[in-house]
Amino acid sequence: MSGSQIRKVAVLGAGLMGHGIAQVCAQTAGYDVALLDVKQEFVDRGMSMIKDSLARFVSKGALDKQKADAILTKIHPTTDLEVALEGVQLVIEAATEDPKLKLGLYRRVAEYLPPGAVLASNTSSISITLLGSATKNPENVAGMHFFNPPQLMPLIEIIRGARTSDSTVETVRAAAKQMGKETVLCKKDSPGFIVNRILIPLLNDCIRVIDEAGITVEDLDTALRYGAGWPMGPAALVDLIGLDIHVHASEALHEKLAEPRMAPPARLVRMANAGKLGRKSGEGFYRY
Ligand code: 3HC
């Protein structure tokens, strides 16, 4: 399927990543989008984040107001899976990173998925092969990993599961291009794929240096921004990713690769347990 043959996409999960993915699908690719979550309040919050983001594009002159309004009309919020999946060519799953929850969702999606539609997961730590095994057609399942914030980050990693077909990979690649994104292909369904396999332990090292070198969080961020050219410091980046998501991704890598650097630093685990999840909770290393 070419990128322009896709007309309707369902995005499952209206959270930090899901809302941004739905926005990119409508804004750049021009797709009709069903945005699904389990509760109306989650869907409403997703729609409100999309409105805020569109307003930022409008305020800096990157988008005119009429276009922003037209983009919003292409995104249809719902809590009904059957309605969301009706007539879709592509499903992008961006649900909570919980294997049990995702496997249950994949089994339900398999009931309503139109024949030939591709099911792509935005998972950062769960095996695509495992997710595919919960469906009737694992050849139609692939990884489509976006980066936060999806509206601005230009990369999508595409991941092949053990049974993913060539045509599924091509459909996901075509959709990513239609969304204006750069793509890279992981031929193996490996832990952390490319970016997270490197970035998560690197961020863990950065956070450990706070105590090792007796520095402030601000100095850590200044050091990496001005000494290594990072667009934002590591502490600010962990706040953006979300401490819960970062800790979860670290634990998943540590479980699979058993290297000490992969394990989340105690400081991060303490903060996550205390509800300091970064931007989304209003406090992490910084206050928002
Ligand atoms: N929607 C629309 N516009 C947005 C926006 C959003 N969601 N977020 C930020 N912007 C706009 C701002 O309004 C601002 O506009 P302006 O230039 O007119 O002022 C512009 O983007 C730049 O934003 P900021 O000034 O706040 O900050 P930066 O210049 O630092 O840019 C950034 C923001 C693009 C996020 C940049 O800091 C960056 O590239 N950071 C690194 C992000 C990164 O590494 N993400 C990957 C994390 S790993 C991951 O996601 C994988 C997962 O599995 C864990």
Tab-separated table of N, CA and C in Angstrom, residues 115-263:
chain	number	residue	atom	x	y	z
A	115	PRO	N	-9.658	-6.714	6.845
A	115	PRO	CA	-8.653	-7.566	6.205
A	115	PRO	C	-7.605	-6.709	5.487
A	116	GLY	N	-6.353	-7.075	5.637
A	116	GLY	CA	-5.272	-6.364	4.926
A	116	GLY	C	-4.754	-5.137	5.645
A	117	ALA	N	-5.464	-4.689	6.710
A	117	ALA	CA	-4.983	-3.488	7.416
A	117	ALA	C	-3.717	-3.820	8.201
A	118	VAL	N	-2.859	-2.817	8.327
A	118	VAL	CA	-1.584	-2.999	9.025
A	118	VAL	C	-1.721	-2.500	10.459
A	119	LEU	N	-1.158	-3.265	11.388
A	119	LEU	CA	-1.183	-2.895	12.810
A	119	LEU	C	0.252	-2.588	13.234
A	120	ALA	N	0.504	-1.308	13.542
A	120	ALA	CA	1.862	-0.876	13.879
A	120	ALA	C	1.908	-0.447	15.339
A	121	SER	N	2.937	-0.893	16.055
A	121	SER	CA	3.036	-0.535	17.471
A	121	SER	C	4.112	0.513	17.688
A	122	ASN	N	3.766	1.492	18.533
A	122	ASN	CA	4.751	2.509	18.934
A	122	ASN	C	5.513	2.050	20.187
A	123	THR	N	5.448	0.765	20.505
A	123	THR	CA	6.134	0.302	21.713
A	123	THR	C	7.626	0.646	21.664
A	124	SER	N	8.204	0.914	22.860
A	124	SER	CA	9.646	1.148	22.890
A	124	SER	C	10.366	-0.035	23.515
A	125	SER	N	9.614	-0.968	24.108
A	125	SER	CA	10.328	-2.017	24.848
A	125	SER	C	9.718	-3.415	24.743
A	126	ILE	N	8.614	-3.540	24.028
A	126	ILE	CA	7.977	-4.863	23.949
A	126	ILE	C	8.244	-5.469	22.567
A	127	SER	N	8.473	-6.789	22.550
A	127	SER	CA	8.814	-7.456	21.291
A	127	SER	C	7.648	-7.389	20.295
A	128	ILE	N	7.974	-7.001	19.075
A	128	ILE	CA	6.962	-6.924	18.002
A	128	ILE	C	6.478	-8.331	17.660
A	129	THR	N	7.381	-9.299	17.728
A	129	THR	CA	7.013	-10.697	17.445
A	129	THR	C	5.968	-11.165	18.451
A	130	LEU	N	6.179	-10.803	19.733
A	130	LEU	CA	5.231	-11.194	20.783
A	130	LEU	C	3.872	-10.539	20.530
A	131	LEU	N	3.874	-9.245	20.206
A	131	LEU	CA	2.607	-8.542	19.957
A	131	LEU	C	1.889	-9.167	18.759
A	132	GLY	N	2.653	-9.468	17.714
A	132	GLY	CA	2.080	-10.068	16.501
A	132	GLY	C	1.423	-11.410	16.801
A	133	SER	N	2.006	-12.136	17.769
A	133	SER	CA	1.498	-13.482	18.077
A	133	SER	C	0.097	-13.444	18.690
A	134	ALA	N	-0.333	-12.269	19.169
A	134	ALA	CA	-1.681	-12.159	19.743
A	134	ALA	C	-2.726	-11.884	18.666
A	135	THR	N	-2.312	-11.781	17.415
A	135	THR	CA	-3.256	-11.466	16.330
A	135	THR	C	-3.407	-12.664	15.386
A	136	LYS	N	-4.407	-12.566	14.490
A	136	LYS	CA	-4.607	-13.660	13.523
A	136	LYS	C	-3.598	-13.546	12.382
A	137	ASN	N	-3.105	-12.333	12.134
A	137	ASN	CA	-2.220	-12.109	10.982
A	137	ASN	C	-0.925	-11.409	11.410
A	138	PRO	N	-0.005	-12.148	12.029
A	138	PRO	CA	1.242	-11.517	12.501
A	138	PRO	C	2.062	-10.909	11.372
A	139	GLU	N	1.800	-11.351	10.131
A	139	GLU	CA	2.536	-10.761	8.992
A	139	GLU	C	2.151	-9.295	8.793
A	140	ASN	N	0.985	-8.906	9.347
A	140	ASN	CA	0.526	-7.511	9.185
A	140	ASN	C	0.935	-6.615	10.358
A	141	VAL	N	1.784	-7.127	11.250
A	141	VAL	CA	2.160	-6.372	12.452
A	141	VAL	C	3.633	-5.949	12.373
A	142	ALA	N	3.892	-4.673	12.685
A	142	ALA	CA	5.279	-4.165	12.669
A	142	ALA	C	5.444	-3.128	13.773
A	143	GLY	N	6.672	-2.728	14.030
A	143	GLY	CA	6.938	-1.635	14.966
A	143	GLY	C	7.029	-0.323	14.202
A	144	MET	N	6.470	0.735	14.796
A	144	MET	CA	6.543	2.078	14.197
A	144	MET	C	6.809	3.018	15.361
A	145	HIS	N	8.079	3.236	15.662
A	145	HIS	CA	8.464	3.898	16.905
A	145	HIS	C	8.754	5.382	16.678
A	146	PHE	N	7.889	6.215	17.245
A	146	PHE	CA	8.021	7.679	17.142
A	146	PHE	C	8.829	8.200	18.330
A	147	PHE	N	9.249	9.460	18.239
A	147	PHE	CA	10.027	10.090	19.313
A	147	PHE	C	9.297	11.332	19.815
A	148	ASN	N	9.474	11.585	21.074
A	148	ASN	CA	8.741	12.644	21.772
A	148	ASN	C	9.461	13.987	21.646
A	149	PRO	N	8.802	15.062	21.216
A	149	PRO	CA	7.408	15.143	20.778
A	149	PRO	C	7.253	14.751	19.303
A	150	PRO	N	6.287	13.857	19.009
A	150	PRO	CA	6.137	13.360	17.636
A	150	PRO	C	5.903	14.470	16.617
A	151	GLN	N	5.320	15.594	17.081
A	151	GLN	CA	5.052	16.708	16.155
A	151	GLN	C	6.356	17.310	15.631
A	152	LEU	N	7.444	17.191	16.404
A	152	LEU	CA	8.698	17.857	16.025
A	152	LEU	C	9.830	16.899	15.690
A	153	MET	N	9.833	15.709	16.262
A	153	MET	CA	10.976	14.811	16.074
A	153	MET	C	10.839	14.099	14.734
A	154	PRO	N	11.860	14.215	13.864
A	154	PRO	CA	11.685	13.761	12.487
A	154	PRO	C	11.909	12.273	12.222
A	155	LEU	N	12.209	11.482	13.260
A	155	LEU	CA	12.530	10.065	12.984
A	155	LEU	C	11.392	9.111	13.352
A	156	ILE	N	11.244	8.073	12.521
A	156	ILE	CA	10.437	6.910	12.901
A	156	ILE	C	11.296	5.669	12.687
A	157	GLU	N	11.435	4.844	13.738
A	157	GLU	CA	12.101	3.547	13.585
A	157	GLU	C	11.041	2.528	13.164
A	158	ILE	N	11.349	1.750	12.134
A	158	ILE	CA	10.432	0.681	11.707
A	158	ILE	C	11.069	-0.642	12.141
A	159	ILE	N	10.258	-1.498	12.762
A	159	ILE	CA	10.818	-2.751	13.280
A	159	ILE	C	10.074	-3.939	12.700
A	160	ARG	N	10.854	-4.891	12.194
A	160	ARG	CA	10.289	-6.144	11.687
A	160	ARG	C	10.170	-7.136	12.830
A	161	GLY	N	9.001	-7.740	12.996
A	161	GLY	CA	8.891	-8.890	13.883
A	161	GLY	C	9.323	-10.113	13.089
A	162	ALA	N	9.413	-11.278	13.768
A	162	ALA	CA	9.875	-12.500	13.087
A	162	ALA	C	8.973	-12.852	11.903
A	163	ARG	N	7.686	-12.479	11.977
A	163	ARG	CA	6.771	-12.875	10.898
A	163	ARG	C	6.238	-11.702	10.077
A	164	THR	N	6.783	-10.509	10.290
A	164	THR	CA	6.313	-9.328	9.534
A	164	THR	C	6.624	-9.495	8.040
A	165	SER	N	5.633	-9.188	7.188
A	165	SER	CA	5.862	-9.343	5.744
A	165	SER	C	6.545	-8.105	5.153
A	166	ASP	N	7.142	-8.288	3.977
A	166	ASP	CA	7.777	-7.164	3.274
A	166	ASP	C	6.735	-6.081	2.979
A	167	SER	N	5.521	-6.506	2.605
A	167	SER	CA	4.536	-5.487	2.218
A	167	SER	C	4.102	-4.658	3.428
A	168	THR	N	4.075	-5.272	4.619
A	168	THR	CA	3.745	-4.502	5.828
A	168	THR	C	4.837	-3.466	6.095
A	169	VAL	N	6.089	-3.881	5.981
A	169	VAL	CA	7.201	-2.939	6.191
A	169	VAL	C	7.072	-1.777	5.198
A	170	GLU	N	6.747	-2.112	3.958
A	170	GLU	CA	6.642	-1.055	2.931
A	170	GLU	C	5.475	-0.106	3.214
A	171	THR	N	4.357	-0.649	3.704
A	171	THR	CA	3.208	0.206	4.043
A	171	THR	C	3.573	1.164	5.174
A	172	VAL	N	4.249	0.633	6.199
A	172	VAL	CA	4.625	1.490	7.336
A	172	VAL	C	5.619	2.557	6.864
A	173	ARG	N	6.556	2.141	6.027
A	173	ARG	CA	7.538	3.114	5.526
A	173	ARG	C	6.851	4.206	4.697
A	174	ALA	N	5.891	3.789	3.861
A	174	ALA	CA	5.177	4.759	3.012
A	174	ALA	C	4.364	5.727	3.873
A	175	ALA	N	3.727	5.195	4.917
A	175	ALA	CA	2.940	6.067	5.806
A	175	ALA	C	3.865	7.060	6.509
A	176	ALA	N	5.020	6.575	6.961
A	176	ALA	CA	5.976	7.454	7.659
A	176	ALA	C	6.443	8.578	6.730
A	177	LYS	N	6.685	8.232	5.472
A	177	LYS	CA	7.110	9.257	4.491
A	177	LYS	C	6.002	10.281	4.284
A	178	GLN	N	4.765	9.767	4.191
A	178	GLN	CA	3.610	10.651	4.017
A	178	GLN	C	3.479	11.612	5.214
A	179	MET	N	3.975	11.161	6.364
A	179	MET	CA	3.962	12.009	7.574
A	179	MET	C	5.181	12.923	7.609
A	180	GLY	N	5.989	12.873	6.552
A	180	GLY	CA	7.154	13.757	6.451
A	180	GLY	C	8.330	13.318	7.308
A	181	LYS	N	8.362	12.037	7.694
A	181	LYS	CA	9.404	11.573	8.607
A	181	LYS	C	10.529	10.832	7.884
A	182	GLU	N	11.697	10.864	8.511
A	182	GLU	CA	12.849	10.057	8.113
A	182	GLU	C	12.631	8.665	8.716
A	183	THR	N	13.035	7.620	7.997
A	183	THR	CA	12.851	6.277	8.584
A	183	THR	C	14.161	5.497	8.631
A	184	VAL	N	14.226	4.586	9.586
A	184	VAL	CA	15.314	3.592	9.637
A	184	VAL	C	14.639	2.250	9.908
A	185	LEU	N	15.234	1.166	9.400
A	185	LEU	CA	14.609	-0.154	9.524
A	185	LEU	C	15.460	-1.087	10.380
A	186	CYS	N	14.846	-1.599	11.466
A	186	CYS	CA	15.498	-2.638	12.282
A	186	CYS	C	15.037	-3.974	11.730
A	187	LYS	N	15.962	-4.703	11.117
A	187	LYS	CA	15.557	-5.996	10.539
A	187	LYS	C	15.372	-7.040	11.629
A	188	LYS	N	15.986	-6.769	12.798
A	188	LYS	CA	15.811	-7.699	13.923
A	188	LYS	C	15.011	-7.003	15.021
A	189	ASP	N	14.154	-7.756	15.664
A	189	ASP	CA	13.296	-7.256	16.741
A	189	ASP	C	14.128	-7.246	18.032
A	190	SER	N	15.064	-6.300	18.148
A	190	SER	CA	16.052	-6.351	19.238
A	190	SER	C	15.700	-5.360	20.350
A	191	PRO	N	16.170	-5.611	21.615
A	191	PRO	CA	15.798	-4.750	22.746
A	191	PRO	C	16.189	-3.290	22.544
A	192	GLY	N	15.213	-2.389	22.693
A	192	GLY	CA	15.477	-0.946	22.581
A	192	GLY	C	15.646	-0.466	21.142
A	193	PHE	N	15.572	-1.386	20.190
A	193	PHE	CA	15.745	-1.051	18.764
A	193	PHE	C	17.056	-0.268	18.579
A	194	ILE	N	17.036	0.951	18.033
A	194	ILE	CA	18.312	1.660	17.823
A	194	ILE	C	18.478	2.765	18.877
A	195	VAL	N	17.588	3.768	18.796
A	195	VAL	CA	17.806	4.982	19.596
A	195	VAL	C	17.743	4.692	21.100
A	196	ASN	N	16.713	3.994	21.558
A	196	ASN	CA	16.588	3.759	23.004
A	196	ASN	C	17.695	2.852	23.532
A	197	ARG	N	18.174	1.921	22.715
A	197	ARG	CA	19.265	1.013	23.117
A	197	ARG	C	20.516	1.830	23.485
A	198	ILE	N	20.644	2.983	22.801
A	198	ILE	CA	21.820	3.840	23.031
A	198	ILE	C	21.485	4.970	24.000
A	199	LEU	N	20.324	5.594	23.784
A	199	LEU	CA	19.975	6.806	24.555
A	199	LEU	C	19.638	6.514	26.023
A	200	ILE	N	18.916	5.439	26.289
A	200	ILE	CA	18.464	5.185	27.676
A	200	ILE	C	19.668	4.954	28.609
A	201	PRO	N	20.620	4.045	28.275
A	201	PRO	CA	21.788	3.901	29.168
A	201	PRO	C	22.647	5.165	29.226
A	202	LEU	N	22.681	5.912	28.127
A	202	LEU	CA	23.448	7.170	28.126
A	202	LEU	C	22.829	8.169	29.114
A	203	LEU	N	21.502	8.257	29.094
A	203	LEU	CA	20.828	9.149	30.053
A	203	LEU	C	21.037	8.647	31.484
A	204	ASN	N	21.049	7.327	31.668
A	204	ASN	CA	21.311	6.786	33.011
A	204	ASN	C	22.712	7.200	33.480
A	205	ASP	N	23.696	7.102	32.595
A	205	ASP	CA	25.060	7.548	32.937
A	205	ASP	C	25.048	9.015	33.340
A	206	CYS	N	24.345	9.833	32.556
A	206	CYS	CA	24.292	11.279	32.835
A	206	CYS	C	23.743	11.525	34.243
A	207	ILE	N	22.647	10.830	34.575
A	207	ILE	CA	22.015	11.049	35.891
A	207	ILE	C	22.953	10.580	37.013
A	208	ARG	N	23.689	9.487	36.792
A	208	ARG	CA	24.635	9.000	37.824
A	208	ARG	C	25.752	10.010	38.081
A	209	VAL	N	26.118	10.774	37.035
A	209	VAL	CA	27.199	11.752	37.183
A	209	VAL	C	26.812	12.868	38.174
A	210	ILE	N	25.514	13.123	38.347
A	210	ILE	CA	25.087	14.165	39.301
A	210	ILE	C	25.717	13.869	40.671
A	211	ASP	N	25.588	12.603	41.127
A	211	ASP	CA	26.133	12.249	42.443
A	211	ASP	C	27.648	12.009	42.367
A	212	GLU	N	28.097	11.349	41.293
A	212	GLU	CA	29.536	11.039	41.188
A	212	GLU	C	30.400	12.292	41.194
A	213	ALA	N	29.940	13.327	40.475
A	213	ALA	CA	30.757	14.537	40.339
A	213	ALA	C	30.305	15.646	41.278
A	214	GLY	N	29.263	15.379	42.070
A	214	GLY	CA	28.762	16.395	42.996
A	214	GLY	C	28.349	17.666	42.275
A	215	ILE	N	27.523	17.502	41.242
A	215	ILE	CA	27.101	18.681	40.459
A	215	ILE	C	25.595	18.895	40.598
A	216	THR	N	25.162	20.098	40.200
A	216	THR	CA	23.722	20.357	40.224
A	216	THR	C	23.098	19.824	38.926
A	217	VAL	N	21.792	19.647	38.993
A	217	VAL	CA	21.048	19.213	37.798
A	217	VAL	C	21.234	20.246	36.682
A	218	GLU	N	21.200	21.520	37.075
A	218	GLU	CA	21.349	22.598	36.086
A	218	GLU	C	22.722	22.511	35.400
A	219	ASP	N	23.778	22.219	36.207
A	219	ASP	CA	25.116	22.125	35.618
A	219	ASP	C	25.243	20.907	34.702
A	220	LEU	N	24.588	19.819	35.071
A	220	LEU	CA	24.597	18.649	34.172
A	220	LEU	C	24.027	19.053	32.818
A	221	ASP	N	22.871	19.731	32.849
A	221	ASP	CA	22.206	20.100	31.590
A	221	ASP	C	23.037	21.125	30.811
A	222	THR	N	23.618	22.098	31.540
A	222	THR	CA	24.459	23.096	30.864
A	222	THR	C	25.653	22.402	30.204
A	223	ALA	N	26.242	21.432	30.918
A	223	ALA	CA	27.433	20.747	30.401
A	223	ALA	C	27.143	20.042	29.080
A	224	LEU	N	26.050	19.305	29.039
A	224	LEU	CA	25.758	18.543	27.820
A	224	LEU	C	25.261	19.440	26.689
A	225	ARG	N	24.556	20.522	27.060
A	225	ARG	CA	24.082	21.432	26.006
A	225	ARG	C	25.249	22.176	25.372
A	226	TYR	N	26.133	22.718	26.229
A	226	TYR	CA	27.195	23.575	25.680
A	226	TYR	C	28.495	22.826	25.415
A	227	GLY	N	28.649	21.621	26.025
A	227	GLY	CA	29.881	20.863	25.796
A	227	GLY	C	29.709	19.740	24.794
A	228	ALA	N	28.469	19.371	24.525
A	228	ALA	CA	28.257	18.262	23.594
A	228	ALA	C	27.192	18.581	22.546
A	229	GLY	N	26.648	19.817	22.595
A	229	GLY	CA	25.718	20.246	21.540
A	229	GLY	C	24.349	19.600	21.606
A	230	TRP	N	23.954	19.094	22.785
A	230	TRP	CA	22.604	18.513	22.888
A	230	TRP	C	21.564	19.638	22.815
A	231	PRO	N	20.413	19.400	22.136
A	231	PRO	CA	19.393	20.465	22.060
A	231	PRO	C	18.779	20.776	23.415
A	232	MET	N	18.711	19.789	24.287
A	232	MET	CA	18.275	20.030	25.660
A	232	MET	C	19.104	19.126	26.570
A	233	GLY	N	19.265	19.535	27.840
A	233	GLY	CA	20.094	18.747	28.750
A	233	GLY	C	19.444	17.414	29.088
A	234	PRO	N	20.238	16.441	29.596
A	234	PRO	CA	19.707	15.110	29.899
A	234	PRO	C	18.603	15.104	30.949
A	235	ALA	N	18.699	15.960	31.972
A	235	ALA	CA	17.647	15.969	32.998
A	235	ALA	C	16.352	16.510	32.393
A	236	ALA	N	16.474	17.568	31.588
A	236	ALA	CA	15.289	18.119	30.914
A	236	ALA	C	14.706	17.086	29.950
A	237	LEU	N	15.569	16.300	29.320
A	237	LEU	CA	15.088	15.288	28.373
A	237	LEU	C	14.355	14.159	29.104
A	238	VAL	N	14.893	13.733	30.258
A	238	VAL	CA	14.194	12.700	31.039
A	238	VAL	C	12.831	13.235	31.484
A	239	ASP	N	12.774	14.514	31.861
A	239	ASP	CA	11.482	15.128	32.214
A	239	ASP	C	10.516	15.097	31.024
A	240	LEU	N	11.039	15.323	29.833
A	240	LEU	CA	10.188	15.313	28.633
A	240	LEU	C	9.694	13.898	28.326
A	241	ILE	N	10.601	12.935	28.398
A	241	ILE	CA	10.232	11.529	28.117
A	241	ILE	C	9.205	11.046	29.142
A	242	GLY	N	9.364	11.488	30.400
A	242	GLY	CA	8.520	10.996	31.504
A	242	GLY	C	9.336	10.001	32.312
A	243	LEU	N	9.463	10.240	33.631
A	243	LEU	CA	10.328	9.368	34.440
A	243	LEU	C	9.804	7.936	34.501
A	244	ASP	N	8.470	7.798	34.529
A	244	ASP	CA	7.905	6.435	34.556
A	244	ASP	C	8.266	5.675	33.282
A	245	ILE	N	8.157	6.359	32.144
A	245	ILE	CA	8.461	5.702	30.867
A	245	ILE	C	9.952	5.371	30.787
A	246	HIS	N	10.779	6.327	31.224
A	246	HIS	CA	12.223	6.095	31.180
A	246	HIS	C	12.617	4.919	32.082
A	247	VAL	N	12.078	4.893	33.323
A	247	VAL	CA	12.413	3.808	34.262
A	247	VAL	C	11.954	2.469	33.680
A	248	HIS	N	10.772	2.465	33.104
A	248	HIS	CA	10.237	1.229	32.526
A	248	HIS	C	11.125	0.745	31.368
A	249	ALA	N	11.523	1.676	30.499
A	249	ALA	CA	12.369	1.307	29.351
A	249	ALA	C	13.731	0.795	29.844
A	250	SER	N	14.259	1.424	30.913
A	250	SER	CA	15.547	0.983	31.475
A	250	SER	C	15.434	-0.429	32.034
A	251	GLU	N	14.354	-0.660	32.772
A	251	GLU	CA	14.179	-1.990	33.383
A	251	GLU	C	14.039	-3.065	32.300
A	252	ALA	N	13.317	-2.720	31.231
A	252	ALA	CA	13.133	-3.696	30.144
A	252	ALA	C	14.480	-4.015	29.482
A	253	LEU	N	15.301	-2.988	29.267
A	253	LEU	CA	16.622	-3.218	28.662
A	253	LEU	C	17.506	-4.037	29.600
A	254	HIS	N	17.444	-3.701	30.904
A	254	HIS	CA	18.280	-4.393	31.895
A	254	HIS	C	17.891	-5.865	31.971
A	255	GLU	N	16.581	-6.114	31.917
A	255	GLU	CA	16.097	-7.497	31.979
A	255	GLU	C	16.615	-8.306	30.787
A	256	LYS	N	16.646	-7.651	29.609
A	256	LYS	CA	17.014	-8.411	28.406
A	256	LYS	C	18.520	-8.448	28.174
A	257	LEU	N	19.219	-7.385	28.552
A	257	LEU	CA	20.654	-7.320	28.214
A	257	LEU	C	21.565	-7.502	29.426
A	258	ALA	N	20.992	-7.435	30.642
A	258	ALA	CA	21.719	-7.714	31.888
A	258	ALA	C	23.034	-6.943	32.026
A	259	GLU	N	23.046	-5.690	31.586
A	259	GLU	CA	24.230	-4.853	31.784
A	259	GLU	C	23.894	-3.811	32.843
A	260	PRO	N	24.787	-3.564	33.832
A	260	PRO	CA	24.474	-2.634	34.923
A	260	PRO	C	24.066	-1.239	34.440
A	261	ARG	N	24.658	-0.766	33.333
A	261	ARG	CA	24.336	0.586	32.837
A	261	ARG	C	22.869	0.721	32.426
A	262	MET	N	22.267	-0.420	32.094
A	262	MET	CA	20.875	-0.381	31.614
A	262	MET	C	19.900	-0.136	32.771
A	263	ALA	N	20.286	-0.545	33.982
A	263	ALA	CA	19.367	-0.429	35.127
A	263	ALA	C	19.122	1.039	35.450
